[in-house]
Amino acid sequence: MNSYVSHLECAYSGKRYDAGEIHTISEIGKPIIVKYDLQRISAEIPRSTIESSNEPGFWRYSPLLPVSSEQNRVKLGEVVTPIISLENSNSILGFDAKSVYVKDESRLPTGSFKARGLGMAVSMAKELGVSHLAIPTNGNAGSALAAYATRAGIECTVLCPDNTPEINVRETQMQGASTHLVNGLIGECGKIIADGTEEMDWFAVSTLKEPYRIEGKKTMGLELAEQMGWKLPDVIFYPTGGGTGIIGMWKGFQELIELGWIDDKLPRMIAVQSTGCAPIVRAWEAGEEFAEYWEDAETVSSGIRVPSALGDFLILDSVRSSGGYAISVTDDETLEMQRQIGLNEGLLLCPEGAATVAAYRNSVESGLVSTSESVVLFNTATGLKYPMPEVFSNIDKSNVEYSIFKTK
Ligand SMILES: *Cc1c(COP(=O)(O)O)cnc(C)c1O
């Protein structure tokens, strides 16, 4: 089987690049994106083919993905991630909201949505004959790359800042990557990898510095559309760091419209950041095309602690053309929402996911979103990977006081 990729192009200048070759960034230093022969897909693949696919996860969208050969699809048991309605919005948010859903990406291999992008990048690396991959990471990307590269038999080197959460570093090593802590920031890890390319002959899979992670992330949008009966919610809240998720979903929606698989009523895309690192929000508010570097970035939501994004103009474009906006929330608000969702719904969100809940609540309170609108909040990883409060209640087995169990 061949893929339906027609060519690739610079997302800024539109300069064309050929399919079937290894690409990084474009001549002018911007991301390169994948283009498909959508007319041919439309003629050859009815939507029902997707619906009846036996593939349980994102590989069910293969006609819209860049991998040509079935044997190059690297798999680790991907699933269609559930959308779970909030049943107790009043207790959590302080108002009734009828159709608010969490799309729970924690169910994917390695416990985060990073599996989508890195699964795709590794599969394309396999197809193009790359033998060694390297990545700078703050956490979830490293373990996802490690898992898929190991599965594919590709060598993998991961460089993390030495303050990366220990669990991410250890899971990465346990899944077969050569794992190293660097006394510097993620950008400096990236520089070590770039500078070593000649000597090591490795290929860097930094965010948006290769074309295929976006294609994997795009499947969040395709999956959401299929799951909702080829309709989309009114509003999507997405925790935005490097922006692959929001850019990918927006790209996927355009492709679905061109295929005639959905109508053109698209969701407003809301980019959620932390007040401790909000370069996209600042650029959005100032009406800028690009976002400036955010100094001294700090937030508990480590997945969105990204001070500078190569795809900044693409994030801002999807937000603007969808009629959405960018919004930041404090870590206190995030942690409070994480707690409330756990206490009231039995869902342990990651802080990035909880940030979208806080952003939704604040948006309703300020009138940006109405409670009658349908909303999807993305929980991008499992809460199990993050620090949690201690349990302080100790019981002496020889002297049990039952009154302490009475909570009402
Ligand atoms: C990486 C990451 C994000 C942000 O990713 P984008 O590239 O902006 O899509 C959000 N949440 C978590 C948990 C992450 O690991």
Tab-separated table of C-alpha atoms and ligand atoms in Angstrom:
chain	number	residue	atom	x	y	z
A	1	MET	CA	0.000	0.000	0.000
A	2	ASN	CA	1.107	3.541	-0.642
A	3	SER	CA	0.231	6.506	1.475
A	4	TYR	CA	-1.960	9.319	0.220
A	5	VAL	CA	0.726	11.905	0.937
A	6	SER	CA	1.123	14.182	-2.075
A	7	HIS	CA	3.979	16.325	-0.779
A	8	LEU	CA	5.116	18.340	2.219
A	9	GLU	CA	5.317	22.080	2.560
A	10	CYS	CA	6.690	24.845	4.747
A	11	ALA	CA	3.835	25.901	7.025
A	12	TYR	CA	4.877	29.539	6.620
A	13	SER	CA	6.098	30.040	3.060
A	14	GLY	CA	4.341	27.134	1.364
A	15	LYS	CA	7.598	25.954	-0.251
A	16	ARG	CA	7.158	22.376	-1.459
A	17	TYR	CA	9.167	19.376	-0.280
A	18	ASP	CA	9.049	15.845	-1.680
A	19	ALA	CA	7.469	12.948	0.172
A	20	GLY	CA	9.526	9.845	0.958
A	21	GLU	CA	12.593	11.773	2.141
A	22	ILE	CA	13.870	12.737	5.571
A	23	HIS	CA	12.916	16.314	6.478
A	24	THR	CA	13.555	18.571	9.436
A	25	ILE	CA	12.582	22.256	9.283
A	26	SER	CA	12.148	24.361	6.164
A	27	GLU	CA	14.716	26.579	4.491
A	28	ILE	CA	13.453	29.554	6.514
A	29	GLY	CA	13.496	27.608	9.796
A	30	LYS	CA	9.757	26.966	10.090
A	31	PRO	CA	7.852	23.676	10.537
A	32	ILE	CA	7.184	21.482	7.521
A	33	ILE	CA	3.725	19.924	7.310
A	34	VAL	CA	2.331	16.961	5.395
A	35	LYS	CA	-0.161	17.374	2.547
A	36	TYR	CA	-2.447	14.637	1.247
A	37	ASP	CA	-4.221	13.952	-2.021
A	38	LEU	CA	-7.594	14.476	-0.374
A	39	GLN	CA	-9.481	14.167	-3.649
A	40	ARG	CA	-8.142	10.678	-4.142
A	41	ILE	CA	-8.919	9.722	-0.541
A	42	SER	CA	-12.410	11.083	-0.976
A	43	ALA	CA	-12.895	9.025	-4.145
A	44	GLU	CA	-11.415	5.801	-2.792
A	45	ILE	CA	-12.205	5.725	0.938
A	46	PRO	CA	-15.751	6.215	2.183
A	47	ARG	CA	-16.118	7.388	5.776
A	48	SER	CA	-17.733	4.052	6.600
A	49	THR	CA	-14.408	2.297	5.925
A	50	ILE	CA	-12.999	4.123	8.918
A	51	GLU	CA	-16.052	3.338	11.034
A	52	SER	CA	-15.732	-0.359	10.319
A	53	SER	CA	-11.956	-0.478	10.843
A	54	ASN	CA	-10.721	-3.186	13.217
A	55	GLU	CA	-7.898	-0.972	14.419
A	56	PRO	CA	-8.695	0.007	17.987
A	57	GLY	CA	-6.634	3.212	18.177
A	58	PHE	CA	-5.257	5.996	16.039
A	59	TRP	CA	-4.067	3.653	13.286
A	60	ARG	CA	-7.711	3.404	12.202
A	61	TYR	CA	-7.116	6.737	10.435
A	62	SER	CA	-4.293	5.310	8.300
A	63	PRO	CA	-5.556	6.754	4.986
A	64	LEU	CA	-5.009	10.190	6.548
A	65	LEU	CA	-1.594	9.286	7.961
A	66	PRO	CA	1.828	9.365	6.300
A	67	VAL	CA	3.011	5.780	6.865
A	68	SER	CA	2.922	3.757	3.610
A	69	SER	CA	3.569	0.248	4.714
A	70	GLU	CA	1.515	-1.684	7.252
A	71	GLN	CA	4.682	-3.278	8.653
A	72	ASN	CA	6.081	0.127	9.581
A	73	ARG	CA	3.158	0.998	11.829
A	74	VAL	CA	4.673	0.644	15.265
A	75	LYS	CA	2.009	-0.437	17.761
A	76	LEU	CA	1.818	-0.752	21.516
A	77	GLY	CA	-1.900	-1.324	22.041
A	78	GLU	CA	-3.309	2.101	21.210
A	79	VAL	CA	-6.943	2.714	22.157
A	80	VAL	CA	-9.642	5.197	21.249
A	81	THR	CA	-9.557	7.349	24.367
A	82	PRO	CA	-12.898	7.805	26.129
A	83	ILE	CA	-14.868	11.006	26.449
A	84	ILE	CA	-16.251	11.159	29.979
A	85	SER	CA	-19.010	13.554	30.930
A	86	LEU	CA	-18.748	15.660	34.060
A	87	GLU	CA	-21.709	14.622	36.166
A	88	ASN	CA	-21.164	16.876	39.131
A	89	SER	CA	-20.259	20.181	37.562
A	90	ASN	CA	-22.095	22.106	40.224
A	91	SER	CA	-19.863	20.816	43.034
A	92	ILE	CA	-16.719	21.267	40.969
A	93	LEU	CA	-17.375	24.496	39.103
A	94	GLY	CA	-20.135	26.167	41.059
A	95	PHE	CA	-22.624	26.086	38.186
A	96	ASP	CA	-24.579	23.506	36.197
A	97	ALA	CA	-23.129	22.638	32.824
A	98	LYS	CA	-24.980	20.094	30.738
A	99	SER	CA	-22.494	18.918	28.163
A	100	VAL	CA	-18.954	19.088	29.413
A	101	TYR	CA	-16.683	16.167	28.584
A	102	VAL	CA	-13.154	15.191	29.435
A	103	LYS	CA	-11.280	13.420	26.653
A	104	ASP	CA	-9.009	11.221	28.674
A	105	GLU	CA	-5.714	10.736	26.890
A	106	SER	CA	-4.154	9.058	29.915
A	107	ARG	CA	-5.297	5.683	28.565
A	108	LEU	CA	-2.703	5.650	25.786
A	109	PRO	CA	0.623	3.759	25.934
A	110	THR	CA	3.026	5.519	28.358
A	111	GLY	CA	0.053	7.340	29.921
A	112	SER	CA	-0.038	10.459	27.795
A	113	PHE	CA	-1.181	11.792	24.434
A	114	LYS	CA	2.501	12.069	23.485
A	115	ALA	CA	2.111	8.449	22.329
A	116	ARG	CA	0.177	9.673	19.286
A	117	GLY	CA	2.857	12.004	17.977
A	118	LEU	CA	5.867	9.925	18.848
A	119	GLY	CA	4.238	6.712	17.653
A	120	MET	CA	3.857	8.411	14.289
A	121	ALA	CA	7.343	9.964	14.272
A	122	VAL	CA	8.950	6.606	15.119
A	123	SER	CA	6.893	4.795	12.477
A	124	MET	CA	8.025	7.284	9.841
A	125	ALA	CA	11.616	6.998	11.077
A	126	LYS	CA	11.327	3.252	10.569
A	127	GLU	CA	9.876	3.726	7.109
A	128	LEU	CA	12.618	6.169	6.116
A	129	GLY	CA	15.400	3.989	7.547
A	130	VAL	CA	16.486	6.164	10.477
A	131	SER	CA	18.484	4.101	12.975
A	132	HIS	CA	19.001	6.452	15.933
A	133	LEU	CA	16.559	9.003	17.388
A	134	ALA	CA	17.323	11.687	19.972
A	135	ILE	CA	15.005	14.032	21.873
A	136	PRO	CA	15.242	16.856	24.419
A	137	THR	CA	12.300	16.560	26.833
A	138	ASN	CA	10.733	17.804	30.061
A	139	GLY	CA	9.001	14.478	30.607
A	140	ASN	CA	6.233	12.691	28.716
A	141	ALA	CA	7.747	12.986	25.243
A	142	GLY	CA	10.864	11.130	26.374
A	143	SER	CA	9.052	8.081	27.655
A	144	ALA	CA	6.751	7.922	24.630
A	145	LEU	CA	9.708	8.132	22.256
A	146	ALA	CA	11.612	5.532	24.282
A	147	ALA	CA	8.718	3.078	24.216
A	148	TYR	CA	7.984	3.354	20.497
A	149	ALA	CA	11.641	3.456	19.408
A	150	THR	CA	12.414	0.376	21.473
A	151	ARG	CA	9.394	-1.371	20.011
A	152	ALA	CA	10.624	-0.492	16.513
A	153	GLY	CA	14.199	-1.600	17.188
A	154	ILE	CA	15.514	1.939	16.754
A	155	GLU	CA	18.208	3.302	19.038
A	156	CYS	CA	17.032	6.171	21.250
A	157	THR	CA	18.810	8.871	23.267
A	158	VAL	CA	16.880	11.124	25.664
A	159	LEU	CA	18.256	14.311	27.245
A	160	CYS	CA	16.295	15.883	30.137
A	161	PRO	CA	16.944	18.958	32.260
A	162	ASP	CA	18.097	17.662	35.670
A	163	ASN	CA	14.902	18.982	37.323
A	164	THR	CA	12.640	16.783	35.170
A	165	PRO	CA	10.217	14.794	37.373
A	166	GLU	CA	12.032	11.649	38.465
A	167	ILE	CA	9.233	9.347	37.384
A	168	ASN	CA	9.471	10.550	33.765
A	169	VAL	CA	13.219	10.069	33.725
A	170	ARG	CA	13.011	6.597	35.206
A	171	GLU	CA	10.166	5.337	33.022
A	172	THR	CA	12.120	6.558	30.003
A	173	GLN	CA	15.172	4.563	31.017
A	174	MET	CA	13.038	1.513	31.816
A	175	GLN	CA	11.631	1.605	28.292
A	176	GLY	CA	15.004	1.286	26.678
A	177	ALA	CA	16.290	4.797	26.012
A	178	SER	CA	19.815	5.871	26.813
A	179	THR	CA	18.725	8.522	29.338
A	180	HIS	CA	20.755	11.517	30.532
A	181	LEU	CA	20.213	14.428	32.923
A	182	VAL	CA	21.617	17.777	31.815
A	183	ASN	CA	22.387	20.745	34.087
A	184	GLY	CA	20.449	23.092	31.817
A	185	LEU	CA	17.089	23.913	30.290
A	186	ILE	CA	15.285	22.019	27.550
A	187	GLY	CA	16.620	24.386	24.893
A	188	GLU	CA	20.154	23.555	26.010
A	189	CYS	CA	19.390	19.834	25.797
A	190	GLY	CA	18.178	20.503	22.252
A	191	LYS	CA	21.423	22.285	21.428
A	192	ILE	CA	23.536	19.354	22.654
A	193	ILE	CA	21.547	17.093	20.338
A	194	ALA	CA	21.807	19.481	17.375
A	195	ASP	CA	25.548	19.966	17.881
A	196	GLY	CA	26.105	16.213	18.042
A	197	THR	CA	24.228	15.366	14.871
A	198	GLU	CA	27.311	15.087	12.687
A	199	GLU	CA	29.260	12.885	15.064
A	200	MET	CA	26.330	10.739	16.230
A	201	ASP	CA	24.273	10.592	13.032
A	202	TRP	CA	21.082	10.656	15.075
A	203	PHE	CA	17.829	12.264	14.037
A	204	ALA	CA	16.281	14.867	16.372
A	205	VAL	CA	12.568	14.579	17.092
A	206	SER	CA	12.148	17.942	18.838
A	207	THR	CA	8.639	19.439	18.727
A	208	LEU	CA	7.802	20.572	15.186
A	209	LYS	CA	11.367	20.089	13.974
A	210	GLU	CA	10.204	17.042	12.063
A	211	PRO	CA	6.920	16.817	10.145
A	212	TYR	CA	5.248	13.706	11.540
A	213	ARG	CA	4.498	14.254	15.216
A	214	ILE	CA	1.763	16.672	14.135
A	215	GLU	CA	0.198	13.930	12.030
A	216	GLY	CA	-0.059	11.724	15.096
A	217	LYS	CA	-1.493	14.507	17.251
A	218	LYS	CA	-4.010	15.244	14.521
A	219	THR	CA	-5.679	11.927	15.307
A	220	MET	CA	-7.021	13.448	18.557
A	221	GLY	CA	-9.252	15.597	16.385
A	222	LEU	CA	-10.172	12.827	13.931
A	223	GLU	CA	-11.006	10.513	16.806
A	224	LEU	CA	-13.097	13.117	18.585
A	225	ALA	CA	-15.090	13.733	15.400
A	226	GLU	CA	-15.797	10.045	14.816
A	227	GLN	CA	-16.616	9.511	18.495
A	228	MET	CA	-19.181	12.305	18.456
A	229	GLY	CA	-20.899	10.986	15.332
A	230	TRP	CA	-18.875	13.193	12.930
A	231	LYS	CA	-19.876	16.320	14.770
A	232	LEU	CA	-17.663	18.459	16.937
A	233	PRO	CA	-18.296	20.281	20.202
A	234	ASP	CA	-18.843	24.031	20.348
A	235	VAL	CA	-15.627	24.629	22.264
A	236	ILE	CA	-12.355	22.760	22.849
A	237	PHE	CA	-10.031	23.643	25.730
A	238	TYR	CA	-6.502	22.372	25.173
A	239	PRO	CA	-3.408	22.726	27.417
A	240	THR	CA	-0.910	24.286	25.064
A	241	GLY	CA	2.862	24.013	25.262
A	242	GLY	CA	4.694	23.409	21.991
A	243	GLY	CA	1.284	23.411	20.360
A	244	THR	CA	1.390	20.134	18.421
A	245	GLY	CA	-2.011	19.113	19.785
A	246	ILE	CA	-3.938	22.226	18.904
A	247	ILE	CA	-2.184	22.660	15.540
A	248	GLY	CA	-2.657	18.992	14.721
A	249	MET	CA	-6.345	18.932	15.616
A	250	TRP	CA	-6.995	22.073	13.603
A	251	LYS	CA	-5.200	20.561	10.592
A	252	GLY	CA	-7.237	17.376	10.987
A	253	PHE	CA	-10.521	19.291	11.052
A	254	GLN	CA	-9.643	21.078	7.789
A	255	GLU	CA	-8.879	17.735	6.159
A	256	LEU	CA	-12.193	16.265	7.367
A	257	ILE	CA	-14.072	19.234	5.910
A	258	GLU	CA	-12.291	18.881	2.563
A	259	LEU	CA	-13.174	15.194	2.535
A	260	GLY	CA	-16.785	16.092	3.227
A	261	TRP	CA	-16.762	13.915	6.362
A	262	ILE	CA	-17.875	16.764	8.644
A	263	ASP	CA	-19.628	20.057	7.978
A	264	ASP	CA	-17.732	23.284	8.386
A	265	LYS	CA	-19.007	24.261	11.809
A	266	LEU	CA	-15.799	23.915	13.773
A	267	PRO	CA	-15.190	24.343	17.507
A	268	ARG	CA	-13.689	27.470	18.993
A	269	MET	CA	-10.160	26.421	19.961
A	270	ILE	CA	-9.026	27.682	23.357
A	271	ALA	CA	-5.297	27.524	24.077
A	272	VAL	CA	-4.813	27.112	27.829
A	273	GLN	CA	-1.510	28.079	29.471
A	274	SER	CA	-0.259	28.735	32.993
A	275	THR	CA	0.278	32.275	34.277
A	276	GLY	CA	3.842	31.082	35.012
A	277	CYS	CA	4.495	30.426	31.324
A	278	ALA	CA	2.058	32.083	28.938
A	279	PRO	CA	3.885	33.235	25.791
A	280	ILE	CA	0.946	32.376	23.535
A	281	VAL	CA	-1.559	34.220	25.733
A	282	ARG	CA	0.672	37.303	25.748
A	283	ALA	CA	1.006	37.210	21.956
A	284	TRP	CA	-2.728	36.625	21.531
A	285	GLU	CA	-3.570	39.596	23.732
A	286	ALA	CA	-1.098	41.830	21.888
A	287	GLY	CA	-2.397	40.680	18.503
A	288	GLU	CA	1.062	39.445	17.460
A	289	GLU	CA	1.816	36.902	14.765
A	290	PHE	CA	4.651	35.306	16.749
A	291	ALA	CA	5.232	34.808	20.485
A	292	GLU	CA	8.270	36.099	22.345
A	293	TYR	CA	10.391	33.934	24.642
A	294	TRP	CA	8.927	33.676	28.183
A	295	GLU	CA	11.645	34.293	30.791
A	296	ASP	CA	11.844	32.207	33.990
A	297	ALA	CA	9.030	29.838	33.053
A	298	GLU	CA	7.632	28.076	36.105
A	299	THR	CA	4.486	25.976	36.574
A	300	VAL	CA	3.367	22.666	38.091
A	301	SER	CA	1.984	21.814	34.652
A	302	SER	CA	5.352	20.709	33.316
A	303	GLY	CA	3.943	19.616	29.934
A	304	ILE	CA	3.022	23.214	29.132
A	305	ARG	CA	6.186	24.765	30.534
A	306	VAL	CA	7.360	25.715	27.038
A	307	PRO	CA	8.809	29.255	26.902
A	308	SER	CA	9.148	29.377	23.145
A	309	ALA	CA	7.316	27.384	20.482
A	310	LEU	CA	8.507	26.987	16.891
A	311	GLY	CA	4.869	26.660	15.830
A	312	ASP	CA	3.730	29.803	17.685
A	313	PHE	CA	2.224	31.357	14.545
A	314	LEU	CA	0.315	28.144	13.822
A	315	ILE	CA	-1.112	27.972	17.352
A	316	LEU	CA	-2.186	31.616	17.131
A	317	ASP	CA	-3.665	31.007	13.700
A	318	SER	CA	-5.810	28.064	14.824
A	319	VAL	CA	-7.010	30.054	17.822
A	320	ARG	CA	-7.861	33.093	15.665
A	321	SER	CA	-9.424	31.378	12.696
A	322	SER	CA	-11.614	29.273	14.983
A	323	GLY	CA	-12.916	32.337	16.818
A	324	GLY	CA	-11.271	31.112	20.014
A	325	TYR	CA	-8.804	32.728	22.378
A	326	ALA	CA	-5.798	32.016	24.603
A	327	ILE	CA	-6.164	32.104	28.374
A	328	SER	CA	-3.917	31.453	31.351
A	329	VAL	CA	-4.742	30.080	34.800
A	330	THR	CA	-2.727	30.065	38.024
A	331	ASP	CA	-1.202	26.925	39.478
A	332	ASP	CA	-3.443	27.361	42.524
A	333	GLU	CA	-6.539	27.282	40.332
A	334	THR	CA	-5.181	24.247	38.498
A	335	LEU	CA	-4.431	22.285	41.657
A	336	GLU	CA	-7.797	23.192	43.162
A	337	MET	CA	-9.615	21.924	40.052
A	338	GLN	CA	-7.493	18.773	40.001
A	339	ARG	CA	-8.571	18.137	43.589
A	340	GLN	CA	-12.239	18.903	42.960
A	341	ILE	CA	-12.438	16.632	39.907
A	342	GLY	CA	-10.850	13.822	41.880
A	343	LEU	CA	-13.160	14.316	44.858
A	344	ASN	CA	-16.355	14.726	42.849
A	345	GLU	CA	-15.895	12.611	39.732
A	346	GLY	CA	-13.289	10.016	40.640
A	347	LEU	CA	-10.989	11.184	37.865
A	348	LEU	CA	-7.326	11.840	38.566
A	349	LEU	CA	-6.374	14.445	35.965
A	350	CYS	CA	-2.850	15.627	35.265
A	351	PRO	CA	-2.252	19.304	36.133
A	352	GLU	CA	-2.297	20.239	32.424
A	353	GLY	CA	-5.743	18.647	32.127
A	354	ALA	CA	-6.921	20.312	35.322
A	355	ALA	CA	-5.766	23.660	33.908
A	356	THR	CA	-8.362	23.282	31.144
A	357	VAL	CA	-11.075	22.795	33.769
A	358	ALA	CA	-10.002	25.992	35.522
A	359	ALA	CA	-9.895	27.828	32.189
A	360	TYR	CA	-13.396	26.602	31.369
A	361	ARG	CA	-14.772	27.722	34.730
A	362	ASN	CA	-13.142	31.145	34.411
A	363	SER	CA	-14.436	31.469	30.850
A	364	VAL	CA	-18.016	30.782	31.905
A	365	GLU	CA	-17.700	33.212	34.791
A	366	SER	CA	-16.455	35.952	32.504
A	367	GLY	CA	-19.089	35.214	29.834
A	368	LEU	CA	-16.708	33.944	27.128
A	369	VAL	CA	-18.468	30.573	27.042
A	370	SER	CA	-22.064	29.790	27.958
A	371	THR	CA	-23.155	26.796	30.038
A	372	SER	CA	-25.410	25.600	27.226
A	373	GLU	CA	-22.451	25.101	24.890
A	374	SER	CA	-20.909	21.662	24.444
A	375	VAL	CA	-17.334	21.589	25.629
A	376	VAL	CA	-14.464	19.105	25.457
A	377	LEU	CA	-11.575	19.468	27.894
A	378	PHE	CA	-8.397	17.552	27.125
A	379	ASN	CA	-6.733	15.561	29.881
A	380	THR	CA	-3.401	15.000	28.177
A	381	ALA	CA	-1.776	12.582	30.649
A	382	THR	CA	-2.350	10.458	33.713
A	383	GLY	CA	-2.279	12.222	37.077
A	384	LEU	CA	-0.237	9.283	38.392
A	385	LYS	CA	2.937	10.754	36.928
A	386	TYR	CA	2.783	13.875	39.104
A	387	PRO	CA	3.393	14.587	42.784
A	388	MET	CA	0.357	14.088	45.012
A	389	PRO	CA	-0.402	15.220	48.550
A	390	GLU	CA	0.583	12.895	51.351
A	391	VAL	CA	-1.910	10.881	53.409
A	392	PHE	CA	-1.441	11.738	57.085
A	393	SER	CA	-4.077	9.605	58.796
A	394	ASN	CA	-2.480	6.774	60.767
A	395	ILE	CA	-4.463	4.174	62.636
A	396	ASP	CA	-3.267	2.124	65.577
A	397	LYS	CA	-4.634	-1.379	64.878
A	398	SER	CA	-4.867	-2.173	68.582
A	399	ASN	CA	-6.978	0.874	69.373
A	400	VAL	CA	-9.378	1.745	66.537
A	401	GLU	CA	-11.638	4.757	67.043
A	402	TYR	CA	-14.502	4.358	64.566
A	403	SER	CA	-15.616	7.914	64.948
A	404	ILE	CA	-12.792	9.029	62.633
A	405	PHE	CA	-14.452	7.213	59.710
A	406	LYS	CA	-17.645	9.221	60.074
A	407	THR	CA	-17.453	11.820	57.333
A	408	LYS	CA	-21.087	12.981	57.470
B	1	LIG	C1	3.489	17.888	26.045
B	1	LIG	C2	2.298	18.051	26.870
B	1	LIG	C3	1.341	19.068	26.633
B	1	LIG	C4	1.472	20.131	25.557
B	1	LIG	O1	1.669	19.608	24.300
B	1	LIG	P1	1.423	20.360	22.936
B	1	LIG	O2	2.674	20.134	22.130
B	1	LIG	O3	1.153	21.800	23.180
B	1	LIG	O4	0.282	19.688	22.284
B	1	LIG	C5	0.208	19.093	27.433
B	1	LIG	N1	0.027	18.217	28.440
B	1	LIG	C6	0.926	17.250	28.706
B	1	LIG	C7	0.671	16.313	29.832
B	1	LIG	C8	2.086	17.114	27.937
B	1	LIG	O5	2.959	16.139	28.206
